[in-house]
């Protein structure tokens, strides 16, 4: 499974505190039986975009990702670009804490 964690603008060890789609970049990880492996940092060219086809562009940017991890998603409770099953709201925590929350979630599933 691949996941994308929204990264804070000036701290690569923190989850971006705002809506997922506004994150300036994403850390992409591969999660498997052998553990979690960092793959890349992917820039988000649509971070400042509002409206239009942003949702479609975000889905295309992260089309190879199974789970999106961020502090929060959507505006005012909207579904936004991503279904609930494909996202994990971790809050504005460290990337390490977000990965730990993912491990805990997987262990209870």
mmCIF file with all atom_site columns, C-alpha atoms in Angstrom:
data_model
loop_
_atom_site.group_PDB
_atom_site.id
_atom_site.type_symbol
_atom_site.label_atom_id
_atom_site.label_alt_id
_atom_site.label_comp_id
_atom_site.label_asym_id
_atom_site.label_entity_id
_atom_site.label_seq_id
_atom_site.pdbx_PDB_ins_code
_atom_site.Cartn_x
_atom_site.Cartn_y
_atom_site.Cartn_z
_atom_site.occupancy
_atom_site.B_iso_or_equiv
_atom_site.pdbx_formal_charge
_atom_site.auth_seq_id
_atom_site.auth_comp_id
_atom_site.auth_asym_id
_atom_site.auth_atom_id
_atom_site.pdbx_PDB_model_num
ATOM 1   C CA . UNK A 1 1   ? 0.000   0.000  0.000   1.00 0.00 ? 1   UNK A CA 1
ATOM 2   C CA . UNK A 1 2   ? 1.227   3.498  -0.813  1.00 0.00 ? 2   UNK A CA 1
ATOM 3   C CA . UNK A 1 3   ? 0.428   6.509  1.297   1.00 0.00 ? 3   UNK A CA 1
ATOM 4   C CA . UNK A 1 4   ? 0.908   10.251 0.981   1.00 0.00 ? 4   UNK A CA 1
ATOM 5   C CA . UNK A 1 5   ? 1.460   12.381 4.074   1.00 0.00 ? 5   UNK A CA 1
ATOM 6   C CA . UNK A 1 6   ? 0.822   16.117 3.703   1.00 0.00 ? 6   UNK A CA 1
ATOM 7   C CA . UNK A 1 7   ? 4.034   17.893 4.739   1.00 0.00 ? 7   UNK A CA 1
ATOM 8   C CA . UNK A 1 8   ? 4.327   21.253 6.489   1.00 0.00 ? 8   UNK A CA 1
ATOM 9   C CA . UNK A 1 9   ? 5.838   24.074 4.451   1.00 0.00 ? 9   UNK A CA 1
ATOM 10  C CA . UNK A 1 10  ? 8.947   24.683 6.536   1.00 0.00 ? 10  UNK A CA 1
ATOM 11  C CA . UNK A 1 11  ? 9.309   21.468 8.561   1.00 0.00 ? 11  UNK A CA 1
ATOM 12  C CA . UNK A 1 12  ? 9.595   18.124 6.730   1.00 0.00 ? 12  UNK A CA 1
ATOM 13  C CA . UNK A 1 13  ? 8.994   16.281 10.008  1.00 0.00 ? 13  UNK A CA 1
ATOM 14  C CA . UNK A 1 14  ? 5.513   17.784 10.599  1.00 0.00 ? 14  UNK A CA 1
ATOM 15  C CA . UNK A 1 15  ? 2.132   17.124 9.012   1.00 0.00 ? 15  UNK A CA 1
ATOM 16  C CA . UNK A 1 16  ? 0.728   20.181 7.236   1.00 0.00 ? 16  UNK A CA 1
ATOM 17  C CA . UNK A 1 17  ? -1.780  21.730 9.703   1.00 0.00 ? 17  UNK A CA 1
ATOM 18  C CA . UNK A 1 18  ? -4.358  22.833 7.119   1.00 0.00 ? 18  UNK A CA 1
ATOM 19  C CA . UNK A 1 19  ? -6.529  20.989 4.591   1.00 0.00 ? 19  UNK A CA 1
ATOM 20  C CA . UNK A 1 20  ? -4.750  18.137 2.814   1.00 0.00 ? 20  UNK A CA 1
ATOM 21  C CA . UNK A 1 21  ? -5.064  19.647 -0.665  1.00 0.00 ? 21  UNK A CA 1
ATOM 22  C CA . UNK A 1 22  ? -3.360  22.872 0.445   1.00 0.00 ? 22  UNK A CA 1
ATOM 23  C CA . UNK A 1 23  ? -0.151  21.121 1.564   1.00 0.00 ? 23  UNK A CA 1
ATOM 24  C CA . UNK A 1 24  ? 2.856   22.316 -0.444  1.00 0.00 ? 24  UNK A CA 1
ATOM 25  C CA . UNK A 1 25  ? 4.230   18.771 -0.782  1.00 0.00 ? 25  UNK A CA 1
ATOM 26  C CA . UNK A 1 26  ? 3.645   15.159 0.162   1.00 0.00 ? 26  UNK A CA 1
ATOM 27  C CA . UNK A 1 27  ? 5.909   12.451 1.544   1.00 0.00 ? 27  UNK A CA 1
ATOM 28  C CA . UNK A 1 28  ? 5.188   9.210  -0.307  1.00 0.00 ? 28  UNK A CA 1
ATOM 29  C CA . UNK A 1 29  ? 5.701   5.933  1.560   1.00 0.00 ? 29  UNK A CA 1
ATOM 30  C CA . UNK A 1 30  ? 5.296   2.247  0.739   1.00 0.00 ? 30  UNK A CA 1
ATOM 31  C CA . UNK A 1 31  ? 3.792   0.233  3.586   1.00 0.00 ? 31  UNK A CA 1
ATOM 32  C CA . UNK A 1 32  ? 4.050   -3.544 3.558   1.00 0.00 ? 32  UNK A CA 1
ATOM 33  C CA . UNK A 1 33  ? 4.663   -6.597 5.691   1.00 0.00 ? 33  UNK A CA 1
ATOM 34  C CA . UNK A 1 34  ? 8.345   -5.699 5.968   1.00 0.00 ? 34  UNK A CA 1
ATOM 35  C CA . UNK A 1 35  ? 7.610   -2.197 7.289   1.00 0.00 ? 35  UNK A CA 1
ATOM 36  C CA . UNK A 1 36  ? 7.370   1.353  6.023   1.00 0.00 ? 36  UNK A CA 1
ATOM 37  C CA . UNK A 1 37  ? 9.733   2.646  3.346   1.00 0.00 ? 37  UNK A CA 1
ATOM 38  C CA . UNK A 1 38  ? 10.078  6.307  2.301   1.00 0.00 ? 38  UNK A CA 1
ATOM 39  C CA . UNK A 1 39  ? 9.934   6.711  -1.496  1.00 0.00 ? 39  UNK A CA 1
ATOM 40  C CA . UNK A 1 40  ? 9.934   10.417 -2.383  1.00 0.00 ? 40  UNK A CA 1
ATOM 41  C CA . UNK A 1 41  ? 8.748   13.936 -1.676  1.00 0.00 ? 41  UNK A CA 1
ATOM 42  C CA . UNK A 1 42  ? 6.214   15.063 -4.262  1.00 0.00 ? 42  UNK A CA 1
ATOM 43  C CA . UNK A 1 43  ? 5.559   18.780 -4.788  1.00 0.00 ? 43  UNK A CA 1
ATOM 44  C CA . UNK A 1 44  ? 1.938   19.935 -4.928  1.00 0.00 ? 44  UNK A CA 1
ATOM 45  C CA . UNK A 1 45  ? 1.608   22.457 -7.775  1.00 0.00 ? 45  UNK A CA 1
ATOM 46  C CA . UNK A 1 46  ? -2.096  22.883 -6.927  1.00 0.00 ? 46  UNK A CA 1
ATOM 47  C CA . UNK A 1 47  ? -1.657  23.888 -3.263  1.00 0.00 ? 47  UNK A CA 1
ATOM 48  C CA . UNK A 1 48  ? -2.803  27.494 -3.780  1.00 0.00 ? 48  UNK A CA 1
ATOM 49  C CA . UNK A 1 49  ? -5.470  26.664 -6.348  1.00 0.00 ? 49  UNK A CA 1
ATOM 50  C CA . UNK A 1 50  ? -9.106  27.245 -5.385  1.00 0.00 ? 50  UNK A CA 1
ATOM 51  C CA . UNK A 1 51  ? -12.118 25.800 -7.152  1.00 0.00 ? 51  UNK A CA 1
ATOM 52  C CA . UNK A 1 52  ? -12.049 24.882 -10.798 1.00 0.00 ? 52  UNK A CA 1
ATOM 53  C CA . UNK A 1 53  ? -10.805 21.368 -11.436 1.00 0.00 ? 53  UNK A CA 1
ATOM 54  C CA . UNK A 1 54  ? -8.516  21.177 -8.373  1.00 0.00 ? 54  UNK A CA 1
ATOM 55  C CA . UNK A 1 55  ? -10.136 17.958 -7.111  1.00 0.00 ? 55  UNK A CA 1
ATOM 56  C CA . UNK A 1 56  ? -9.546  16.246 -10.452 1.00 0.00 ? 56  UNK A CA 1
ATOM 57  C CA . UNK A 1 57  ? -5.937  17.469 -10.587 1.00 0.00 ? 57  UNK A CA 1
ATOM 58  C CA . UNK A 1 58  ? -5.275  16.289 -7.016  1.00 0.00 ? 58  UNK A CA 1
ATOM 59  C CA . UNK A 1 59  ? -6.670  12.830 -7.778  1.00 0.00 ? 59  UNK A CA 1
ATOM 60  C CA . UNK A 1 60  ? -4.358  12.636 -10.806 1.00 0.00 ? 60  UNK A CA 1
ATOM 61  C CA . UNK A 1 61  ? -1.321  13.855 -8.806  1.00 0.00 ? 61  UNK A CA 1
ATOM 62  C CA . UNK A 1 62  ? -1.856  11.108 -6.223  1.00 0.00 ? 62  UNK A CA 1
ATOM 63  C CA . UNK A 1 63  ? -3.338  8.402  -8.466  1.00 0.00 ? 63  UNK A CA 1
ATOM 64  C CA . UNK A 1 64  ? -0.717  5.854  -7.353  1.00 0.00 ? 64  UNK A CA 1
ATOM 65  C CA . UNK A 1 65  ? -1.496  6.428  -3.643  1.00 0.00 ? 65  UNK A CA 1
ATOM 66  C CA . UNK A 1 66  ? -3.933  4.250  -1.687  1.00 0.00 ? 66  UNK A CA 1
ATOM 67  C CA . UNK A 1 67  ? -4.201  6.309  1.517   1.00 0.00 ? 67  UNK A CA 1
ATOM 68  C CA . UNK A 1 68  ? -3.867  10.030 2.128   1.00 0.00 ? 68  UNK A CA 1
ATOM 69  C CA . UNK A 1 69  ? -2.780  11.216 5.596   1.00 0.00 ? 69  UNK A CA 1
ATOM 70  C CA . UNK A 1 70  ? -3.264  14.797 6.721   1.00 0.00 ? 70  UNK A CA 1
ATOM 71  C CA . UNK A 1 71  ? -4.292  17.006 9.617   1.00 0.00 ? 71  UNK A CA 1
ATOM 72  C CA . UNK A 1 72  ? -7.728  17.526 8.067   1.00 0.00 ? 72  UNK A CA 1
ATOM 73  C CA . UNK A 1 73  ? -9.619  17.166 4.804   1.00 0.00 ? 73  UNK A CA 1
ATOM 74  C CA . UNK A 1 74  ? -12.114 19.326 2.959   1.00 0.00 ? 74  UNK A CA 1
ATOM 75  C CA . UNK A 1 75  ? -13.737 22.576 3.917   1.00 0.00 ? 75  UNK A CA 1
ATOM 76  C CA . UNK A 1 76  ? -16.658 22.642 6.317   1.00 0.00 ? 76  UNK A CA 1
ATOM 77  C CA . UNK A 1 77  ? -16.974 18.874 6.337   1.00 0.00 ? 77  UNK A CA 1
ATOM 78  C CA . UNK A 1 78  ? -17.099 18.522 2.542   1.00 0.00 ? 78  UNK A CA 1
ATOM 79  C CA . UNK A 1 79  ? -15.957 15.284 0.997   1.00 0.00 ? 79  UNK A CA 1
ATOM 80  C CA . UNK A 1 80  ? -13.521 17.119 -1.232  1.00 0.00 ? 80  UNK A CA 1
ATOM 81  C CA . UNK A 1 81  ? -11.513 15.147 -3.767  1.00 0.00 ? 81  UNK A CA 1
ATOM 82  C CA . UNK A 1 82  ? -11.045 11.970 -1.735  1.00 0.00 ? 82  UNK A CA 1
ATOM 83  C CA . UNK A 1 83  ? -13.476 9.402  -0.313  1.00 0.00 ? 83  UNK A CA 1
ATOM 84  C CA . UNK A 1 84  ? -13.448 8.835  3.464   1.00 0.00 ? 84  UNK A CA 1
ATOM 85  C CA . UNK A 1 85  ? -12.017 5.309  3.045   1.00 0.00 ? 85  UNK A CA 1
ATOM 86  C CA . UNK A 1 86  ? -8.947  6.689  1.278   1.00 0.00 ? 86  UNK A CA 1
ATOM 87  C CA . UNK A 1 87  ? -7.873  9.117  4.000   1.00 0.00 ? 87  UNK A CA 1
ATOM 88  C CA . UNK A 1 88  ? -6.725  9.322  7.605   1.00 0.00 ? 88  UNK A CA 1
ATOM 89  C CA . UNK A 1 89  ? -7.103  12.516 9.628   1.00 0.00 ? 89  UNK A CA 1
ATOM 90  C CA . UNK A 1 90  ? -4.107  12.501 11.952  1.00 0.00 ? 90  UNK A CA 1
ATOM 91  C CA . UNK A 1 91  ? -4.191  16.103 13.142  1.00 0.00 ? 91  UNK A CA 1
ATOM 92  C CA . UNK A 1 92  ? -1.224  18.512 13.069  1.00 0.00 ? 92  UNK A CA 1
ATOM 93  C CA . UNK A 1 93  ? 1.261   16.003 14.481  1.00 0.00 ? 93  UNK A CA 1
ATOM 94  C CA . UNK A 1 94  ? 4.761   14.888 13.568  1.00 0.00 ? 94  UNK A CA 1
ATOM 95  C CA . UNK A 1 95  ? 5.197   12.587 10.575  1.00 0.00 ? 95  UNK A CA 1
ATOM 96  C CA . UNK A 1 96  ? 6.430   9.903  12.996  1.00 0.00 ? 96  UNK A CA 1
ATOM 97  C CA . UNK A 1 97  ? 3.196   10.211 15.028  1.00 0.00 ? 97  UNK A CA 1
ATOM 98  C CA . UNK A 1 98  ? 1.098   10.023 11.855  1.00 0.00 ? 98  UNK A CA 1
ATOM 99  C CA . UNK A 1 99  ? 2.900   6.818  10.848  1.00 0.00 ? 99  UNK A CA 1
ATOM 100 C CA . UNK A 1 100 ? 2.331   5.420  14.357  1.00 0.00 ? 100 UNK A CA 1
ATOM 101 C CA . UNK A 1 101 ? -1.401  6.187  14.099  1.00 0.00 ? 101 UNK A CA 1
ATOM 102 C CA . UNK A 1 102 ? -1.459  4.359  10.786  1.00 0.00 ? 102 UNK A CA 1
ATOM 103 C CA . UNK A 1 103 ? 0.248   1.314  12.358  1.00 0.00 ? 103 UNK A CA 1
ATOM 104 C CA . UNK A 1 104 ? -2.270  1.346  15.224  1.00 0.00 ? 104 UNK A CA 1
ATOM 105 C CA . UNK A 1 105 ? -5.143  1.558  12.750  1.00 0.00 ? 105 UNK A CA 1
ATOM 106 C CA . UNK A 1 106 ? -3.777  -1.366 10.740  1.00 0.00 ? 106 UNK A CA 1
ATOM 107 C CA . UNK A 1 107 ? -3.304  -3.479 13.887  1.00 0.00 ? 107 UNK A CA 1
ATOM 108 C CA . UNK A 1 108 ? -6.942  -3.014 14.924  1.00 0.00 ? 108 UNK A CA 1
ATOM 109 C CA . UNK A 1 109 ? -8.328  -3.733 11.452  1.00 0.00 ? 109 UNK A CA 1
#
